């Protein structure tokens, strides 16, 4: 945790969500906001946005099952559908009937799915580099479905893979610090963490068929939505993000220059300002 987040009086605790020991950060007071991280990330990815929002909102940032410090059970449904059910269970556990959702990458997919399936639980949406049209599934995820490679990765995922992936996803490589690599590599250095991400990759590769069912529903999603995307995102193109902003009836689009797949980490000042303005609008 960075010094900035520490000054926001962040409460850090394990809570029980169903049968899953869940690491959860929370801070501030006011309307509830949930921060949902992406694949192979954790609540650490919100270290800049969480304290920025805590002065106006009650902010929650859980680690999804399989990632960060949360439990990594073998029988969990490691898919966007499993995570959507987990999110609703987490909200119930925290006593949240309704909340703003902010999701990065896979967390954005989970946020969008929740808005479609349970619209009454959502206030506003912020989708940051969310792959709403997963037909262009990254080759790295498809490769993890290849059995010989999966067998190798079960034993060898760790720091080297985090360093490799972050160099592709960050435009400014100076931001790839030892602290960042340590945080994201820790779960991948355990058998349970490796098993979780391989299961998730295999399920992500199957999501295209389901996407055909949900894409027509984007036009019927009424929530006010802010869609953010870096102009040099290696996974989600500006064209894809712009398309989603056109299809959702109440969406605004914010491209960010010289930025990759994690704008909240790479361009925190821009993202913090935009999100605060968006959520504070009546």
C-alpha angles and dihedrals in degrees: 000000000000125000091252092058092045091057090057090067094244115196110220119192148140114247129182115245106182104308094335124102100221128198109219135182122198137171144159133024136261132058112005121256123185122205115205119193130213136251114303090007133095143200085293088080088070095056091118102037098044096063091041091057096039093079090067108018142038101250128199127189117179128184108239116238109277094029140079113351097330123110120278106207118184093226098054118117099246097199137096087263092053090048092049090056090046091052092054091047090050091051090050091049091052092046095246115150092176136006146166110259125214115183134178120206107317088010087059090053090052090048093051093046090051091050089054098043100034107020093161091065094058132077109177130351131220113188114191115191090333115175098222092161104047096179086108094059109178114259089233091063093045090050091056088064091061104102100222091049092044089054090052093047093050087067103031113037112120142094095346092057093047091050091049096047096044091052087059096043100042121068093195105056091188087078092063095095130173088251092055094048091046092053096049096038097051098080091041090059091066126076090233093053093049091049091051097052093045091051090048092049091052091050092046089055088058096049096089092081091052091046091065087062095049103039095077088054093062088082090056096050104109100187121118103252136191113202116198126187135167115236091229098043107148093203109034116040125218087239091058093048092046090050091054091049089054094048097048107076098219102034133128123200126218118183115193121210123233091007136127137201099310107052092165088061100035101038103021097156092056094044095044093052094046095047094047092050092047096048093044093055111104 
